[in-house]
C-alpha positions as a Markdown table, in Angstrom:
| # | Residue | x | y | z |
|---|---|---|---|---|
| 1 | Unk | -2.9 | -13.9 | -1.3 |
| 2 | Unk | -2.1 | -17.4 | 0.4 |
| 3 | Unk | 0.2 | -20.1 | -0.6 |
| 4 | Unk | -0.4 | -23.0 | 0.6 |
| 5 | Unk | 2.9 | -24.7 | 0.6 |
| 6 | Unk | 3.6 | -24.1 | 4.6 |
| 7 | Unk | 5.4 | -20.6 | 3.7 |
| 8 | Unk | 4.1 | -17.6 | 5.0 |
| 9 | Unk | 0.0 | -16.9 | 4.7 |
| 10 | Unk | -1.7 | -13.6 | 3.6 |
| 11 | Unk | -5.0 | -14.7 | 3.5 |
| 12 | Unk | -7.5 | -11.4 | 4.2 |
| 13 | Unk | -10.5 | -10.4 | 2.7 |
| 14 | Unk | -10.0 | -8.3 | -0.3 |
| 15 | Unk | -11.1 | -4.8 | -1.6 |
| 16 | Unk | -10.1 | -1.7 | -3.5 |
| 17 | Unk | -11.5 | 1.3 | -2.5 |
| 18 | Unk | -13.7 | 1.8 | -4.6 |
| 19 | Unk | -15.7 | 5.4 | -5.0 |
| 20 | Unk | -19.2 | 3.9 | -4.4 |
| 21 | Unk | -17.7 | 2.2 | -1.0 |
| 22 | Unk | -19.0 | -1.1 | -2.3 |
| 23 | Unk | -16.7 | -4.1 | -2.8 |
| 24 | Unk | -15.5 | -4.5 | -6.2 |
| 25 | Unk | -17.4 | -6.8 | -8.3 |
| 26 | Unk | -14.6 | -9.2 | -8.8 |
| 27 | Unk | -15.1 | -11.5 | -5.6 |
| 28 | Unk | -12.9 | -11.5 | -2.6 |
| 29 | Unk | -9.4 | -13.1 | -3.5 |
| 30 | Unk | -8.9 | -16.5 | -1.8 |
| 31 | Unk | -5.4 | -18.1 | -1.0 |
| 32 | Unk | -3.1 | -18.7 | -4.1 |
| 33 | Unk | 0.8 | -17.6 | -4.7 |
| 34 | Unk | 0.6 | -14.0 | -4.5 |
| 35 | Unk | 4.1 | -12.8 | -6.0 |
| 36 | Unk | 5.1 | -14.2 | -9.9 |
| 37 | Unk | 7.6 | -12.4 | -10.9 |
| 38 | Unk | 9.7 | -12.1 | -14.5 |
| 39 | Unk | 12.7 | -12.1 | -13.5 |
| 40 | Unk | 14.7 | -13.7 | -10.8 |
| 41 | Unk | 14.8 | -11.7 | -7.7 |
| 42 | Unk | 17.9 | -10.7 | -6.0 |
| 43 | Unk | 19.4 | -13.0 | -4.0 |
| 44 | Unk | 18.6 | -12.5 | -0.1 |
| 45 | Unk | 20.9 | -11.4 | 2.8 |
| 46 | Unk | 20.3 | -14.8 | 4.6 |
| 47 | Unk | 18.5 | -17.7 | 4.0 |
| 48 | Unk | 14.7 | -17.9 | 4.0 |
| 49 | Unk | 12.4 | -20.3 | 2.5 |
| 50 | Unk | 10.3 | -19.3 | -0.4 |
| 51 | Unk | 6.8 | -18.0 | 0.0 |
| 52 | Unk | 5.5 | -19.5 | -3.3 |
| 53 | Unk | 6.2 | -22.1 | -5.7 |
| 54 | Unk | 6.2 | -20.9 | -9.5 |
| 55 | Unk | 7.6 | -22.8 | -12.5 |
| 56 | Unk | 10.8 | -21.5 | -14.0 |
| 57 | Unk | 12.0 | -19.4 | -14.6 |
| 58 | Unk | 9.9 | -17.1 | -11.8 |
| 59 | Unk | 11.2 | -16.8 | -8.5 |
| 60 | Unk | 9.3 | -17.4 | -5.8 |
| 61 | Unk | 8.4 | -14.4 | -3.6 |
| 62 | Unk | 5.5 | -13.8 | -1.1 |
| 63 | Unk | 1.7 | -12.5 | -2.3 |
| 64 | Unk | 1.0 | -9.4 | -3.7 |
| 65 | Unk | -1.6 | -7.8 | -2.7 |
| 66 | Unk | -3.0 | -4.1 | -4.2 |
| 67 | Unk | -0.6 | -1.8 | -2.5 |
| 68 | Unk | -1.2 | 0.7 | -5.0 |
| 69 | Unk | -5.0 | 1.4 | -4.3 |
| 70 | Unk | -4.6 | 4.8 | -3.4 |
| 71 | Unk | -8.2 | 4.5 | -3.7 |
| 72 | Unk | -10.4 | 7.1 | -5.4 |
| 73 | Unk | -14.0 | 8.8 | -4.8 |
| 74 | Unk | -17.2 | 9.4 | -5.7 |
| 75 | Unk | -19.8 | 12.2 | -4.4 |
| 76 | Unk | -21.6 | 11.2 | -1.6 |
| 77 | Unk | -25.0 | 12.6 | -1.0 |
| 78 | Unk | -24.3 | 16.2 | -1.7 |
| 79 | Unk | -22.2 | 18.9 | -3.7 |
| 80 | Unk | -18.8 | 18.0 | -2.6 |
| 81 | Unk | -19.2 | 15.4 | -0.3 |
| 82 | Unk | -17.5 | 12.0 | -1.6 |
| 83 | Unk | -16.8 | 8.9 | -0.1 |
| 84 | Unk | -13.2 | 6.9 | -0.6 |
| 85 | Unk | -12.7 | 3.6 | -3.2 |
| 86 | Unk | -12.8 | 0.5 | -2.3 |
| 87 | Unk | -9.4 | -1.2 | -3.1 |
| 88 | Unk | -9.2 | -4.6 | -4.0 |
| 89 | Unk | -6.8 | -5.9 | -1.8 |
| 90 | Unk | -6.6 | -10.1 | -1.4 |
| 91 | Unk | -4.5 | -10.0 | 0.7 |
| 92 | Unk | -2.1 | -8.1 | 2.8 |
| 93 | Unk | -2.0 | -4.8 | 0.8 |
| 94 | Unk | -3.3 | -2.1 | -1.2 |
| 95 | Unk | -2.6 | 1.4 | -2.6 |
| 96 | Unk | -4.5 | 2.4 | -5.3 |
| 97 | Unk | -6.3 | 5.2 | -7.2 |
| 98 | Unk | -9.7 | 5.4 | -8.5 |
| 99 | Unk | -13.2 | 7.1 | -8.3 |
| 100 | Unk | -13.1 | 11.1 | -7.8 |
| 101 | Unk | -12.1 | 13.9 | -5.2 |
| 102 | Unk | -11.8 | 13.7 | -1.4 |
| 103 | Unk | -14.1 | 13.9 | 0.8 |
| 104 | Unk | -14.7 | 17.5 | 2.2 |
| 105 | Unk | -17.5 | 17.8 | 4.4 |
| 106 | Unk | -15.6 | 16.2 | 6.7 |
| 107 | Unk | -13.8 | 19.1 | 6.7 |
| 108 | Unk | -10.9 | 18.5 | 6.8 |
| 109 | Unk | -8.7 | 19.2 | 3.4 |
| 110 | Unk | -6.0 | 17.8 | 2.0 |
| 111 | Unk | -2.6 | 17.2 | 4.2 |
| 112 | Unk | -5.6 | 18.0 | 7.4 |
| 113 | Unk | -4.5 | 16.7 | 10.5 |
| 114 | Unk | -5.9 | 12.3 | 10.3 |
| 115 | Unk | -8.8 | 11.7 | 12.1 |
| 116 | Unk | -9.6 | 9.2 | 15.1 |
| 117 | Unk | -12.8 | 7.2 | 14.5 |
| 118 | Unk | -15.2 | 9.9 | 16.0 |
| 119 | Unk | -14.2 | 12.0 | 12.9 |
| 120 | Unk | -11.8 | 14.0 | 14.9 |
| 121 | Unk | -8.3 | 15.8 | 14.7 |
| 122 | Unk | -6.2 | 13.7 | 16.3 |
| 123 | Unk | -4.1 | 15.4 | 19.5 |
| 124 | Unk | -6.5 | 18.4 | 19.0 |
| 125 | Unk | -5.2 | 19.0 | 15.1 |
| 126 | Unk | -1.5 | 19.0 | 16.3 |
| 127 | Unk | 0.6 | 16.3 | 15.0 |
| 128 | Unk | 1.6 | 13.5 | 17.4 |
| 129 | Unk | 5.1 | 13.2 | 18.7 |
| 130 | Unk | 7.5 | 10.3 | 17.2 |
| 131 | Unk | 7.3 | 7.7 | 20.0 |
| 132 | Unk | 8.9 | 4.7 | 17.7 |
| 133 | Unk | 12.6 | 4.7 | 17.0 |
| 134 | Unk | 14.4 | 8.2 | 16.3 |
| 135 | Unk | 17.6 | 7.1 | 14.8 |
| 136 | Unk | 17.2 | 7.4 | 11.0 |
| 137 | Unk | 19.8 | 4.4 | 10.4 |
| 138 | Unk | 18.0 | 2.0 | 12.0 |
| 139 | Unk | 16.6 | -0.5 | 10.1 |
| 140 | Unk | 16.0 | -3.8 | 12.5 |
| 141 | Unk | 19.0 | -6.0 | 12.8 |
| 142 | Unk | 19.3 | -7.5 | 9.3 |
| 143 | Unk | 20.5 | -6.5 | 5.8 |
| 144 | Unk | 17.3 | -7.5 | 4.4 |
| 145 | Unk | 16.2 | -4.8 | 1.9 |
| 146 | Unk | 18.9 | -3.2 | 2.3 |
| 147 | Unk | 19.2 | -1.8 | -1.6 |
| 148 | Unk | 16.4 | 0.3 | -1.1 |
| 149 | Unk | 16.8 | 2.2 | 1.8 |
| 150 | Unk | 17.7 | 5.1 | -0.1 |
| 151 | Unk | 14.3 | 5.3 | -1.9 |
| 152 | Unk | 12.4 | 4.5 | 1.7 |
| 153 | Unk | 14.9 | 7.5 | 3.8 |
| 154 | Unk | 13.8 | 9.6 | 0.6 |
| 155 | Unk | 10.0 | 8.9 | 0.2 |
| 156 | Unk | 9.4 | 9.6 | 4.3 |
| 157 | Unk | 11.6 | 12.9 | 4.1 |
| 158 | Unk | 9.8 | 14.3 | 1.0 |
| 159 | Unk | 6.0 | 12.9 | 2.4 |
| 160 | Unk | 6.9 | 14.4 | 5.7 |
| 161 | Unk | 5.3 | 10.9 | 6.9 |
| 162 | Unk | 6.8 | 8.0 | 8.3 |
| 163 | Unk | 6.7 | 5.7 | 6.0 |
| 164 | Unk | 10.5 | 3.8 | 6.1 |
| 165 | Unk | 10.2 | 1.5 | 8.5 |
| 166 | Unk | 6.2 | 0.8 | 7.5 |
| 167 | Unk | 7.0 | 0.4 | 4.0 |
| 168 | Unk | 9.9 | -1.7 | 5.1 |
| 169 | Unk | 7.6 | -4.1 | 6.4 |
| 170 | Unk | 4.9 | -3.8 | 4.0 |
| 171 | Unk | 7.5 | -4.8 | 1.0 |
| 172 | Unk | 9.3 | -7.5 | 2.9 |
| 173 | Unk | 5.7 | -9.7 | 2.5 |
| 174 | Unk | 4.5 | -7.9 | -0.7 |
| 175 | Unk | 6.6 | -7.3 | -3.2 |
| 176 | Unk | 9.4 | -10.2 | -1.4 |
| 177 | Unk | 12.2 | -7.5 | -1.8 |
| 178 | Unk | 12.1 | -7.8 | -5.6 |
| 179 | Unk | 10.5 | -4.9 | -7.0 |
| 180 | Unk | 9.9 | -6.2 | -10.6 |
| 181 | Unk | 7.8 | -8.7 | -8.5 |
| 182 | Unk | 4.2 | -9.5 | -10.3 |
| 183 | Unk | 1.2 | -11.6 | -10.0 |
| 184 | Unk | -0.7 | -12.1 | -12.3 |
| 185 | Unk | -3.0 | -15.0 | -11.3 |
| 186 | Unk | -6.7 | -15.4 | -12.2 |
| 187 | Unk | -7.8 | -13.5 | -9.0 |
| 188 | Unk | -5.4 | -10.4 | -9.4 |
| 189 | Unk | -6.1 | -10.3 | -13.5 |
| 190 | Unk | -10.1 | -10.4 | -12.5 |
| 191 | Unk | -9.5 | -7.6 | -9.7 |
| 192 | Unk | -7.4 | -5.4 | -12.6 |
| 193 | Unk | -9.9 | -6.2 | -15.8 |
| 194 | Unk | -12.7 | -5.5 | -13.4 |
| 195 | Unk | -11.3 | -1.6 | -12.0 |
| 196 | Unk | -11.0 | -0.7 | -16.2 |
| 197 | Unk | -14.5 | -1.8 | -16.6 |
| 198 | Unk | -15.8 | 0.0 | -13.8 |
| 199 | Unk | -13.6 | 2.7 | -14.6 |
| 200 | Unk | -16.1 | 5.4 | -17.4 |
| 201 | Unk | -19.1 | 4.7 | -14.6 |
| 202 | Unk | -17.6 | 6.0 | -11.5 |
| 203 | Unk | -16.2 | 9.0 | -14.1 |
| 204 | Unk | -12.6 | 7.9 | -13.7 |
| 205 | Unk | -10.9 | 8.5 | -16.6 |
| 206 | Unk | -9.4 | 5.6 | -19.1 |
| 207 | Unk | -5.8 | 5.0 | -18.7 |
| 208 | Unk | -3.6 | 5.7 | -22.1 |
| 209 | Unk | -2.9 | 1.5 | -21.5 |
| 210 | Unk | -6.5 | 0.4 | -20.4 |
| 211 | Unk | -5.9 | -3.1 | -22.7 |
| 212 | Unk | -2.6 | -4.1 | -21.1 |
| 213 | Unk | -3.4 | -2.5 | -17.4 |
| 214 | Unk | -6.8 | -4.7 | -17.6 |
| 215 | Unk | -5.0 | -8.0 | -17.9 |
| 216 | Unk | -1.8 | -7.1 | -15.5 |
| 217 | Unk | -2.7 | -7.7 | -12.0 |
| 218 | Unk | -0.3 | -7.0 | -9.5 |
| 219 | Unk | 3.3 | -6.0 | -8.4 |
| 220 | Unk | 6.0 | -3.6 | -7.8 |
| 221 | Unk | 7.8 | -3.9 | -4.1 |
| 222 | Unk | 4.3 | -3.1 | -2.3 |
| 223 | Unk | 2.1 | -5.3 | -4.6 |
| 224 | Unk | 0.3 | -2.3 | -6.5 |
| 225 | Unk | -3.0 | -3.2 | -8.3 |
| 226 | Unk | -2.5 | -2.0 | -12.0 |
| 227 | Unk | -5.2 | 0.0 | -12.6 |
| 228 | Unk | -5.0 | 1.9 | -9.3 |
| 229 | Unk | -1.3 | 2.7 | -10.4 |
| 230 | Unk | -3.0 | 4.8 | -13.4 |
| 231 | Unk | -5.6 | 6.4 | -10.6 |
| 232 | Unk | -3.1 | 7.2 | -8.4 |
| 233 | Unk | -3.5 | 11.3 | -7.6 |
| 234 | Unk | -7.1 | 11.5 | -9.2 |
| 235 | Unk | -8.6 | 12.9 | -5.9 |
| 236 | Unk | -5.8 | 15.4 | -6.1 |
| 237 | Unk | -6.5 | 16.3 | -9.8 |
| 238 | Unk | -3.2 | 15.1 | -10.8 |
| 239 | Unk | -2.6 | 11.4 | -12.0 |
| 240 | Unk | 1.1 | 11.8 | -13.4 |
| 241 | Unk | 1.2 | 7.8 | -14.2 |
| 242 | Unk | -2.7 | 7.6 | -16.4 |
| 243 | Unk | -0.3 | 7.4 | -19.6 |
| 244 | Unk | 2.5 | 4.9 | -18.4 |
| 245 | Unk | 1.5 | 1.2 | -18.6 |
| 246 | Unk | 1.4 | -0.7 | -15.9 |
| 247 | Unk | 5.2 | -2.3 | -16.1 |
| 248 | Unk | 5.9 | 1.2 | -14.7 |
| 249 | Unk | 5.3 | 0.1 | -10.8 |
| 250 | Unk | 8.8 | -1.9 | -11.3 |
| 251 | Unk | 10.5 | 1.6 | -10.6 |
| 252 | Unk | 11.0 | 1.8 | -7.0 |
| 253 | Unk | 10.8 | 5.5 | -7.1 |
| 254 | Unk | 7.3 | 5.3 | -8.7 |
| 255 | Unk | 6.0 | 2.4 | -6.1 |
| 256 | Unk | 7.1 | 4.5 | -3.4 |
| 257 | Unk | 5.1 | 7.5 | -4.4 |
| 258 | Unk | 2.0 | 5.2 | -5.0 |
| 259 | Unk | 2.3 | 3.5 | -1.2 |
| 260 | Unk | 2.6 | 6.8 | -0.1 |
| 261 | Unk | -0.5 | 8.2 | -1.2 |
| 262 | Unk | -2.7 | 5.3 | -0.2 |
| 263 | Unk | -0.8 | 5.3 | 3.3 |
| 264 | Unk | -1.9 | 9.0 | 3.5 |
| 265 | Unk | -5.6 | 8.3 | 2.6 |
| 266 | Unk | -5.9 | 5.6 | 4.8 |
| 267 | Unk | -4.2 | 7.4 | 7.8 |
| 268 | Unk | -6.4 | 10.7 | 7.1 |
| 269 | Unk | -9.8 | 9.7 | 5.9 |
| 270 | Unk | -10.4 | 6.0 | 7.9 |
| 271 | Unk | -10.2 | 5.4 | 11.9 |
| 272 | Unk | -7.0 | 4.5 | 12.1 |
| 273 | Unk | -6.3 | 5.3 | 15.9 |
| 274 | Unk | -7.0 | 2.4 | 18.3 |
| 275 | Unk | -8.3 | 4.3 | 21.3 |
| 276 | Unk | -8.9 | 7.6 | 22.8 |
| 277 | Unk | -7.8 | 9.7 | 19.7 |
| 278 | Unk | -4.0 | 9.3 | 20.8 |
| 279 | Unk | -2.2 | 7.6 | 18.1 |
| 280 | Unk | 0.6 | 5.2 | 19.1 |
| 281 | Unk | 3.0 | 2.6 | 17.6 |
| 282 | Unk | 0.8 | -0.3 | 18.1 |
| 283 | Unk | -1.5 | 1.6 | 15.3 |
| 284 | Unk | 0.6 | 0.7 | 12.3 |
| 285 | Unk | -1.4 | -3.0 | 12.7 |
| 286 | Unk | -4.4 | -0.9 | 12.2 |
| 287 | Unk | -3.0 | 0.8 | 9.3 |
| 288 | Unk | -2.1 | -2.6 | 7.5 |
| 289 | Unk | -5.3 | -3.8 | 8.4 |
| 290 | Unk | -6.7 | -0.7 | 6.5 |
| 291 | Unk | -4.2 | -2.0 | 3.3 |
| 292 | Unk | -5.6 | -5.3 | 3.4 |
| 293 | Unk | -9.4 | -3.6 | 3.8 |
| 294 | Unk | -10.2 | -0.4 | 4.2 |
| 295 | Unk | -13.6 | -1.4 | 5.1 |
| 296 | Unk | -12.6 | -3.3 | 7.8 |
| 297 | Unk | -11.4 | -0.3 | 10.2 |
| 298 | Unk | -15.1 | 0.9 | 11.1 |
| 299 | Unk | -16.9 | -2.2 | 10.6 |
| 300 | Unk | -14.5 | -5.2 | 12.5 |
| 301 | Unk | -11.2 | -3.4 | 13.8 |
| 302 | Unk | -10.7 | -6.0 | 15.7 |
| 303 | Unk | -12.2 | -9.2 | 14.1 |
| 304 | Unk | -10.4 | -11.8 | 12.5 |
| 305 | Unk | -9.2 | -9.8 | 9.3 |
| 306 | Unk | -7.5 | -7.9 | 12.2 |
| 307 | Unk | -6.0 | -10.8 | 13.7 |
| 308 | Unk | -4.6 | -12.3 | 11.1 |
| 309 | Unk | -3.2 | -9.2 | 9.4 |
| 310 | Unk | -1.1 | -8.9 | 13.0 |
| 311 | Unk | 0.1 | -11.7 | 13.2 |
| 312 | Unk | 1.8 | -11.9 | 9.5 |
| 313 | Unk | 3.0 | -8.2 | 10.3 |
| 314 | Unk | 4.2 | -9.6 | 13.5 |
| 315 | Unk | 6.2 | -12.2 | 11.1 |
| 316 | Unk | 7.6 | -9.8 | 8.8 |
| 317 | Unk | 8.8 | -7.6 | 12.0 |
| 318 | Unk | 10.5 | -10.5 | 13.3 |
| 319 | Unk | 12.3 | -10.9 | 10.0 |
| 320 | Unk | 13.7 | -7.6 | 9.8 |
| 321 | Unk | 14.8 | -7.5 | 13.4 |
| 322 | Unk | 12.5 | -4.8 | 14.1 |
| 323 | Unk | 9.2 | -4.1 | 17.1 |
| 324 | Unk | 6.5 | -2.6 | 16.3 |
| 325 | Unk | 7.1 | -0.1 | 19.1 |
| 326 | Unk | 10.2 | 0.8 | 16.6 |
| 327 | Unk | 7.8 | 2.0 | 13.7 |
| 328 | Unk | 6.5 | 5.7 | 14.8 |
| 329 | Unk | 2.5 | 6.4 | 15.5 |
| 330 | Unk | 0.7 | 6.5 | 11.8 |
| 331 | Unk | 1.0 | 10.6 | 10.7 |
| 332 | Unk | -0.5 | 12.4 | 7.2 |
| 333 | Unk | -0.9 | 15.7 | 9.2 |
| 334 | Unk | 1.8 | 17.2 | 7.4 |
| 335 | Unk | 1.2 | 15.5 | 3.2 |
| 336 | Unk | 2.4 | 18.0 | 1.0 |
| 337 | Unk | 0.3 | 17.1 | -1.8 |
| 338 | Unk | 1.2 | 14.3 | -4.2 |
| 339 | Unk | 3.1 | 16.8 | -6.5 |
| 340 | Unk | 5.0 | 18.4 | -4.3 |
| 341 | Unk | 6.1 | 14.3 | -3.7 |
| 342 | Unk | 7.1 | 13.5 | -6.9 |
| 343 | Unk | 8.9 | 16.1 | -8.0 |
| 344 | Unk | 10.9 | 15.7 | -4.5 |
| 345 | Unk | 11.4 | 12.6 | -5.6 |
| 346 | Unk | 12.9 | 12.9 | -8.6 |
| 347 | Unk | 16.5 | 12.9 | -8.9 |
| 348 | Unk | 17.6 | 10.0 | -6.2 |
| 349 | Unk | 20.2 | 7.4 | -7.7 |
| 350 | Unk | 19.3 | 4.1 | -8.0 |
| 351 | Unk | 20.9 | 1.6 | -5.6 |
| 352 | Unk | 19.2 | -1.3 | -6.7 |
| 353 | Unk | 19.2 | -3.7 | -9.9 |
């Protein structure tokens, strides 16, 4: 979402993935403080203005958008053949789950080398070489953040993906840094009560908190929609948060695991490569396009959505210190499989509050 108070502006056209690859039937989410949070949010390494303006006693963080839609699917015209959710993403983000399995007759299978928009293995199947930064301690040239490195070092070395420096930037205008962050405005509370009701006919199956996860919105450090937290792993067969309520996406450790999901979906099973089926650094604004709207990669990868999801990634690159040509090409070729992730996962010490 949007504020409009002259702070930052997510403004995209929004969308789960849904399993029917139709738009969710909540509307598109229009500007609007994305980020209310519960408690106040740790105080910042320097100086920044605040992306929203909230009553006490919130703090005022930027929008939250879906991060969580690790989007989910339904069969598409055929035994096995499914097609990917639809996330409903306002904003900047998304990671959700929902729907039923994978697509295969693509085939390509789970932790298969991602695709180029022709539907084929990038680099010939093999995975790309790192051409962004190769110095696992840099982090851009502030200190924002800086309490969750740990969980962002840990989450790329278990997901064999590169995800620390992405995420970096995804939770610096998502989540605000503040990972009990959470918005639940009338849009995000429409787009949550709206995935539970949709839930029994695309065969997903009810969340042990449907009540409270219907009314929660958004939040967590990458702006997870509720419901999609619950989904997260149902293409995989394994959904290890159904029975946690939604208040659970305030562990770092389990927002990790649910960006990293949906950033491996998105990398494997949408175009994500801007030309010539050579992925490069410049393809991470393609990826965070594909966060705000999946949708968006094949029909207007370069359309205004496009533009202005660069230009507030170009923002929140400038604010950690970092270039795009720091954050490595987008990779899923080597996923492990989601629970082979959290149980790597498990285990790291908190080094936040």
């Amino acid at each position: 979402m949007a504020n409009n108070n002259g702070a930052k502006h997510n403004t995209t056209a929004s969308g789960e993935i849904k399993d029917d690859g139709s738009p969710a039937s909540a509307g598109p989410r229009t500007d609007g403080p994305r980020v209310v949070v519960n408690e106040p949010a740790p105080a910042p390494a320097a100086p920044r203005p605040p992306r929203t303006s909230v009553p006490e006693p919130f703090v005022p963080k930027t929008g939250m958008t879906p991060v969580v839609a690790t989007g989910g699917l339904l069969a598409l015209g055929g035994a096995a053949i499914y097609g990917v959710q639809w996330w409903r993403r306002r904003q900047a983000l998304a990671t959700g789950e929902g729907g039923t399995s994978l697509p295969d007759g693509s085939g390509q299978a789970q932790g298969a080398p991602p695709q180029n928009g022709n539907g084929q293995a990038q680099n010939g199947g093999v995975a790309p070489p790192a051409q962004g930064t190769s110095d696992p301690n840099f982090w851009g040239t502030t200190s924002r953040g800086a309490e969750f490195r740990s969980v962002l070092t840990k989450i790329e070395g278990v997901s064999r993906m590169p995800l620390r420096l992405y995420l970096s930037v995804v939770a610096n205008r998502e989540g605000g840094w503040n990972h009990k962050a959470r918005n639940q405005d009338k849009i995000e509370t429409a787009a949550s009560a709206a995935a539970i009701a949709a839930g029994p006919g695309r065969k997903n199956p009810t969340p042990k908190f449907a009540t409270s996860i219907a009314g929660a919105g958004s939040g967590g450090l990458f702006g997870a929609l509720a419901p999609y937290v619950a989904w997260t792993g149902l293409d995989e067969d394994f959904m290890p948060y159904l029975d946690e309520d939604y208040t659970i996406i305030e562990d770092p450790i389990v927002a990790a695991i649910c960006a990293a999901k949906y950033y491996q979906r998105i990398v494997t099973y949408y175009p994500t490569v801007f030309a010539g089926g050579t992925p490069t650094p410049e393809d991470n604004y393609r990826l965070r396009l594909g966060w705000a709207n999946p949708s968006k990669l094949k029909s207007d990868p370069a359309g205004s959505l496009f533009k202005a999801v660069k230009g507030r990634m170009d923002e929140d690159l400038a604010e950690l210190g970092l270039k795009i040509t720091d954050l490595p090409p987008p990779d899923a070729s080597r996923w492990p499989g989601l629970k082979a992730v959290v149980e790597g996962m498990k285990g790291l010490a908190p080094t936040w509050k």
